[in-house]
PDB file of C-alpha atoms in Angstrom:
ATOM      1  CA  MET E  16      34.751 -21.608  93.276  1.00  0.00           C
ATOM      2  CA  SER E  17      37.379 -24.313  93.586  1.00  0.00           C
ATOM      3  CA  GLN E  18      34.847 -27.170  93.519  1.00  0.00           C
ATOM      4  CA  ILE E  19      34.108 -28.614  90.087  1.00  0.00           C
ATOM      5  CA  ILE E  20      30.947 -30.688  89.629  1.00  0.00           C
ATOM      6  CA  VAL E  21      31.099 -33.863  87.560  1.00  0.00           C
ATOM      7  CA  ALA E  22      27.467 -34.839  86.891  1.00  0.00           C
ATOM      8  CA  TYR E  23      26.772 -38.129  85.120  1.00  0.00           C
ATOM      9  CA  TRP E  24      24.193 -40.774  84.272  1.00  0.00           C
ATOM     10  CA  SER E  25      25.326 -44.395  84.183  1.00  0.00           C
ATOM     11  CA  GLY E  26      23.374 -47.568  83.561  1.00  0.00           C
ATOM     12  CA  THR E  27      26.123 -50.189  83.809  1.00  0.00           C
ATOM     13  CA  GLY E  28      28.791 -48.370  85.798  1.00  0.00           C
ATOM     14  CA  ASN E  29      31.070 -47.641  82.830  1.00  0.00           C
ATOM     15  CA  THR E  30      30.288 -43.925  82.719  1.00  0.00           C
ATOM     16  CA  GLU E  31      30.378 -43.768  86.518  1.00  0.00           C
ATOM     17  CA  ALA E  32      33.953 -45.139  86.423  1.00  0.00           C
ATOM     18  CA  MET E  33      34.803 -42.460  83.875  1.00  0.00           C
ATOM     19  CA  ALA E  34      33.243 -39.799  86.123  1.00  0.00           C
ATOM     20  CA  GLN E  35      35.365 -40.960  89.052  1.00  0.00           C
ATOM     21  CA  ALA E  36      38.484 -40.694  86.859  1.00  0.00           C
ATOM     22  CA  VAL E  37      37.528 -37.155  85.797  1.00  0.00           C
ATOM     23  CA  GLY E  38      37.114 -36.342  89.490  1.00  0.00           C
ATOM     24  CA  LYS E  39      40.548 -37.803  90.246  1.00  0.00           C
ATOM     25  CA  GLY E  40      42.096 -35.598  87.569  1.00  0.00           C
ATOM     26  CA  ILE E  41      40.458 -32.551  89.124  1.00  0.00           C
ATOM     27  CA  THR E  42      41.766 -33.350  92.595  1.00  0.00           C
ATOM     28  CA  ASP E  43      45.217 -34.275  91.267  1.00  0.00           C
ATOM     29  CA  ALA E  44      45.310 -30.782  89.753  1.00  0.00           C
ATOM     30  CA  GLY E  45      44.569 -29.216  93.132  1.00  0.00           C
ATOM     31  CA  LYS E  46      40.849 -28.508  92.933  1.00  0.00           C
ATOM     32  CA  GLU E  47      37.928 -30.109  94.727  1.00  0.00           C
ATOM     33  CA  ALA E  48      35.679 -32.440  92.727  1.00  0.00           C
ATOM     34  CA  SER E  49      32.062 -33.282  93.420  1.00  0.00           C
ATOM     35  CA  VAL E  50      31.172 -36.418  91.432  1.00  0.00           C
ATOM     36  CA  VAL E  51      27.419 -36.892  91.477  1.00  0.00           C
ATOM     37  CA  SER E  52      24.675 -38.703  89.589  1.00  0.00           C
ATOM     38  CA  VAL E  53      22.212 -36.423  87.775  1.00  0.00           C
ATOM     39  CA  SER E  54      19.453 -38.070  89.834  1.00  0.00           C
ATOM     40  CA  GLU E  55      21.009 -36.467  92.949  1.00  0.00           C
ATOM     41  CA  ILE E  56      21.211 -32.851  91.720  1.00  0.00           C
ATOM     42  CA  THR E  57      19.309 -30.350  89.618  1.00  0.00           C
ATOM     43  CA  PRO E  58      20.664 -28.414  86.648  1.00  0.00           C
ATOM     44  CA  ASP E  59      20.138 -25.193  88.642  1.00  0.00           C
ATOM     45  CA  ILE E  60      23.185 -26.060  90.735  1.00  0.00           C
ATOM     46  CA  LEU E  61      25.339 -25.712  87.617  1.00  0.00           C
ATOM     47  CA  LYS E  62      24.062 -22.201  86.808  1.00  0.00           C
ATOM     48  CA  THR E  63      26.590 -20.640  89.181  1.00  0.00           C
ATOM     49  CA  CYS E  64      29.475 -22.840  87.996  1.00  0.00           C
ATOM     50  CA  ASP E  65      31.823 -21.543  85.326  1.00  0.00           C
ATOM     51  CA  VAL E  66      33.334 -25.001  84.784  1.00  0.00           C
ATOM     52  CA  PHE E  67      31.744 -28.457  85.071  1.00  0.00           C
ATOM     53  CA  ALA E  68      31.603 -31.868  83.411  1.00  0.00           C
ATOM     54  CA  LEU E  69      28.719 -33.980  82.140  1.00  0.00           C
ATOM     55  CA  GLY E  70      28.851 -37.686  81.400  1.00  0.00           C
ATOM     56  CA  CYS E  71      26.386 -40.016  79.702  1.00  0.00           C
ATOM     57  CA  PRO E  72      26.683 -43.224  77.697  1.00  0.00           C
ATOM     58  CA  SER E  73      25.272 -43.689  74.245  1.00  0.00           C
ATOM     59  CA  MET E  74      21.764 -45.117  74.360  1.00  0.00           C
ATOM     60  CA  GLY E  75      19.399 -46.436  71.705  1.00  0.00           C
ATOM     61  CA  SER E  76      20.388 -45.160  68.294  1.00  0.00           C
ATOM     62  CA  GLU E  77      23.303 -43.075  69.600  1.00  0.00           C
ATOM     63  CA  GLU E  78      21.421 -40.659  71.845  1.00  0.00           C
ATOM     64  CA  LEU E  79      21.638 -39.471  75.429  1.00  0.00           C
ATOM     65  CA  GLU E  80      19.662 -41.386  78.051  1.00  0.00           C
ATOM     66  CA  GLU E  81      16.170 -39.972  77.589  1.00  0.00           C
ATOM     67  CA  THR E  82      14.416 -40.011  80.976  1.00  0.00           C
ATOM     68  CA  GLU E  83      16.987 -38.276  83.217  1.00  0.00           C
ATOM     69  CA  MET E  84      19.965 -37.067  81.201  1.00  0.00           C
ATOM     70  CA  GLU E  85      18.246 -35.602  78.133  1.00  0.00           C
ATOM     71  CA  PRO E  86      15.952 -33.298  80.190  1.00  0.00           C
ATOM     72  CA  PHE E  87      18.963 -32.366  82.358  1.00  0.00           C
ATOM     73  CA  VAL E  88      21.028 -31.447  79.279  1.00  0.00           C
ATOM     74  CA  GLN E  89      18.119 -29.517  77.737  1.00  0.00           C
ATOM     75  CA  GLU E  90      17.976 -27.344  80.834  1.00  0.00           C
ATOM     76  CA  VAL E  91      21.762 -26.879  80.868  1.00  0.00           C
ATOM     77  CA  GLU E  92      21.559 -25.688  77.251  1.00  0.00           C
ATOM     78  CA  SER E  93      19.446 -22.750  78.420  1.00  0.00           C
ATOM     79  CA  PHE E  94      22.332 -21.343  80.505  1.00  0.00           C
ATOM     80  CA  ALA E  95      25.431 -22.950  78.932  1.00  0.00           C
ATOM     81  CA  SER E  96      26.635 -19.815  77.177  1.00  0.00           C
ATOM     82  CA  GLY E  97      30.088 -18.870  78.434  1.00  0.00           C
ATOM     83  CA  LYS E  98      30.484 -22.060  80.492  1.00  0.00           C
ATOM     84  CA  LYS E  99      33.492 -24.379  80.144  1.00  0.00           C
ATOM     85  CA  ILE E 100      32.144 -27.914  79.936  1.00  0.00           C
ATOM     86  CA  GLY E 101      33.836 -31.297  79.748  1.00  0.00           C
ATOM     87  CA  LEU E 102      31.821 -34.136  78.157  1.00  0.00           C
ATOM     88  CA  PHE E 103      32.441 -37.865  78.453  1.00  0.00           C
ATOM     89  CA  GLY E 104      30.740 -41.242  78.133  1.00  0.00           C
ATOM     90  CA  SER E 105      30.952 -44.838  77.003  1.00  0.00           C
ATOM     91  CA  TYR E 106      29.256 -46.611  74.140  1.00  0.00           C
ATOM     92  CA  GLY E 107      28.593 -50.178  73.065  1.00  0.00           C
ATOM     93  CA  TRP E 108      28.007 -49.739  69.346  1.00  0.00           C
ATOM     94  CA  GLY E 109      28.192 -47.071  66.664  1.00  0.00           C
ATOM     95  CA  ASP E 110      31.034 -44.657  66.090  1.00  0.00           C
ATOM     96  CA  GLY E 111      30.528 -41.920  68.675  1.00  0.00           C
ATOM     97  CA  GLU E 112      27.884 -39.952  66.782  1.00  0.00           C
ATOM     98  CA  TRP E 113      26.002 -39.278  70.041  1.00  0.00           C
ATOM     99  CA  MET E 114      29.060 -37.500  71.461  1.00  0.00           C
ATOM    100  CA  ARG E 115      29.660 -35.421  68.325  1.00  0.00           C
ATOM    101  CA  THR E 116      25.992 -34.370  68.426  1.00  0.00           C
ATOM    102  CA  TRP E 117      26.222 -33.549  72.148  1.00  0.00           C
ATOM    103  CA  VAL E 118      29.397 -31.508  71.666  1.00  0.00           C
ATOM    104  CA  GLN E 119      27.734 -29.553  68.863  1.00  0.00           C
ATOM    105  CA  ARG E 120      24.640 -28.926  70.999  1.00  0.00           C
ATOM    106  CA  MET E 121      26.775 -27.457  73.770  1.00  0.00           C
ATOM    107  CA  LYS E 122      28.750 -25.320  71.318  1.00  0.00           C
ATOM    108  CA  ASP E 123      25.514 -24.127  69.705  1.00  0.00           C
ATOM    109  CA  SER E 124      24.390 -23.089  73.206  1.00  0.00           C
ATOM    110  CA  GLY E 125      27.503 -20.916  73.534  1.00  0.00           C
ATOM    111  CA  ALA E 126      29.554 -23.221  75.756  1.00  0.00           C
ATOM    112  CA  PHE E 127      33.264 -23.870  75.346  1.00  0.00           C
ATOM    113  CA  VAL E 128      33.777 -27.648  75.203  1.00  0.00           C
ATOM    114  CA  ILE E 129      37.062 -28.600  76.874  1.00  0.00           C
ATOM    115  CA  GLY E 130      39.355 -30.278  74.361  1.00  0.00           C
ATOM    116  CA  ASP E 131      36.871 -29.399  71.590  1.00  0.00           C
ATOM    117  CA  GLU E 132      35.437 -32.926  71.807  1.00  0.00           C
ATOM    118  CA  GLY E 133      34.170 -35.406  74.351  1.00  0.00           C
ATOM    119  CA  VAL E 134      36.119 -38.283  75.881  1.00  0.00           C
ATOM    120  CA  ILE E 135      34.595 -41.600  74.813  1.00  0.00           C
ATOM    121  CA  CYS E 136      35.413 -45.270  75.222  1.00  0.00           C
ATOM    122  CA  ASN E 137      33.928 -48.516  73.998  1.00  0.00           C
ATOM    123  CA  GLU E 138      32.271 -50.482  76.821  1.00  0.00           C
ATOM    124  CA  ALA E 139      34.180 -50.475  80.146  1.00  0.00           C
ATOM    125  CA  PRO E 140      36.956 -47.888  80.306  1.00  0.00           C
ATOM    126  CA  ASP E 141      40.443 -49.379  80.005  1.00  0.00           C
ATOM    127  CA  GLU E 142      43.623 -47.770  81.355  1.00  0.00           C
ATOM    128  CA  GLU E 143      43.923 -45.451  78.346  1.00  0.00           C
ATOM    129  CA  ALA E 144      40.313 -44.276  78.651  1.00  0.00           C
ATOM    130  CA  LEU E 145      40.703 -43.665  82.387  1.00  0.00           C
ATOM    131  CA  ALA E 146      43.904 -41.711  81.722  1.00  0.00           C
ATOM    132  CA  ASN E 147      42.025 -39.622  79.135  1.00  0.00           C
ATOM    133  CA  CYS E 148      39.319 -38.935  81.726  1.00  0.00           C
ATOM    134  CA  GLU E 149      41.912 -37.918  84.309  1.00  0.00           C
ATOM    135  CA  ASP E 150      43.428 -35.589  81.726  1.00  0.00           C
ATOM    136  CA  LEU E 151      39.971 -34.089  81.102  1.00  0.00           C
ATOM    137  CA  GLY E 152      39.701 -33.474  84.847  1.00  0.00           C
ATOM    138  CA  LYS E 153      43.069 -31.714  84.880  1.00  0.00           C
ATOM    139  CA  GLN E 154      41.999 -29.546  81.941  1.00  0.00           C
ATOM    140  CA  LEU E 155      38.789 -28.652  83.790  1.00  0.00           C
ATOM    141  CA  ALA E 156      40.776 -27.736  86.895  1.00  0.00           C
ATOM    142  CA  ASN E 157      42.997 -25.441  84.863  1.00  0.00           C
ATOM    143  CA  ALA E 158      40.219 -23.935  82.701  1.00  0.00           C
TER     144      ALA E 158
END
């Protein structure tokens, strides 16, 4: 399948902007990107995908958003083995612990995390963060 899904949850628009940049990287690399909020899809759609991306900001005490994204990720964990997954998100405080935990969860589920870590930025993504997201998209397209 040439289409790569970029599923995200965003409260302020920061992670959505990152998702759009990941999508741009995918299309720049010659693949089709489907950038979609987790409220608009189900995890089942990702079961048939070998490669996809997930984005979520840090919430609370450095955790994933708990009402939509956490249940989504829990379901993805049940079929993540062998999948190539890109992770990204923004944060307002802390040091990125939520992303390190998320990366480890995906690895523990048997997934290969693109770049071996997630792409993070503090608050709104600047040019460097957007470039990092585009690079993640290119890596996904070539995975």
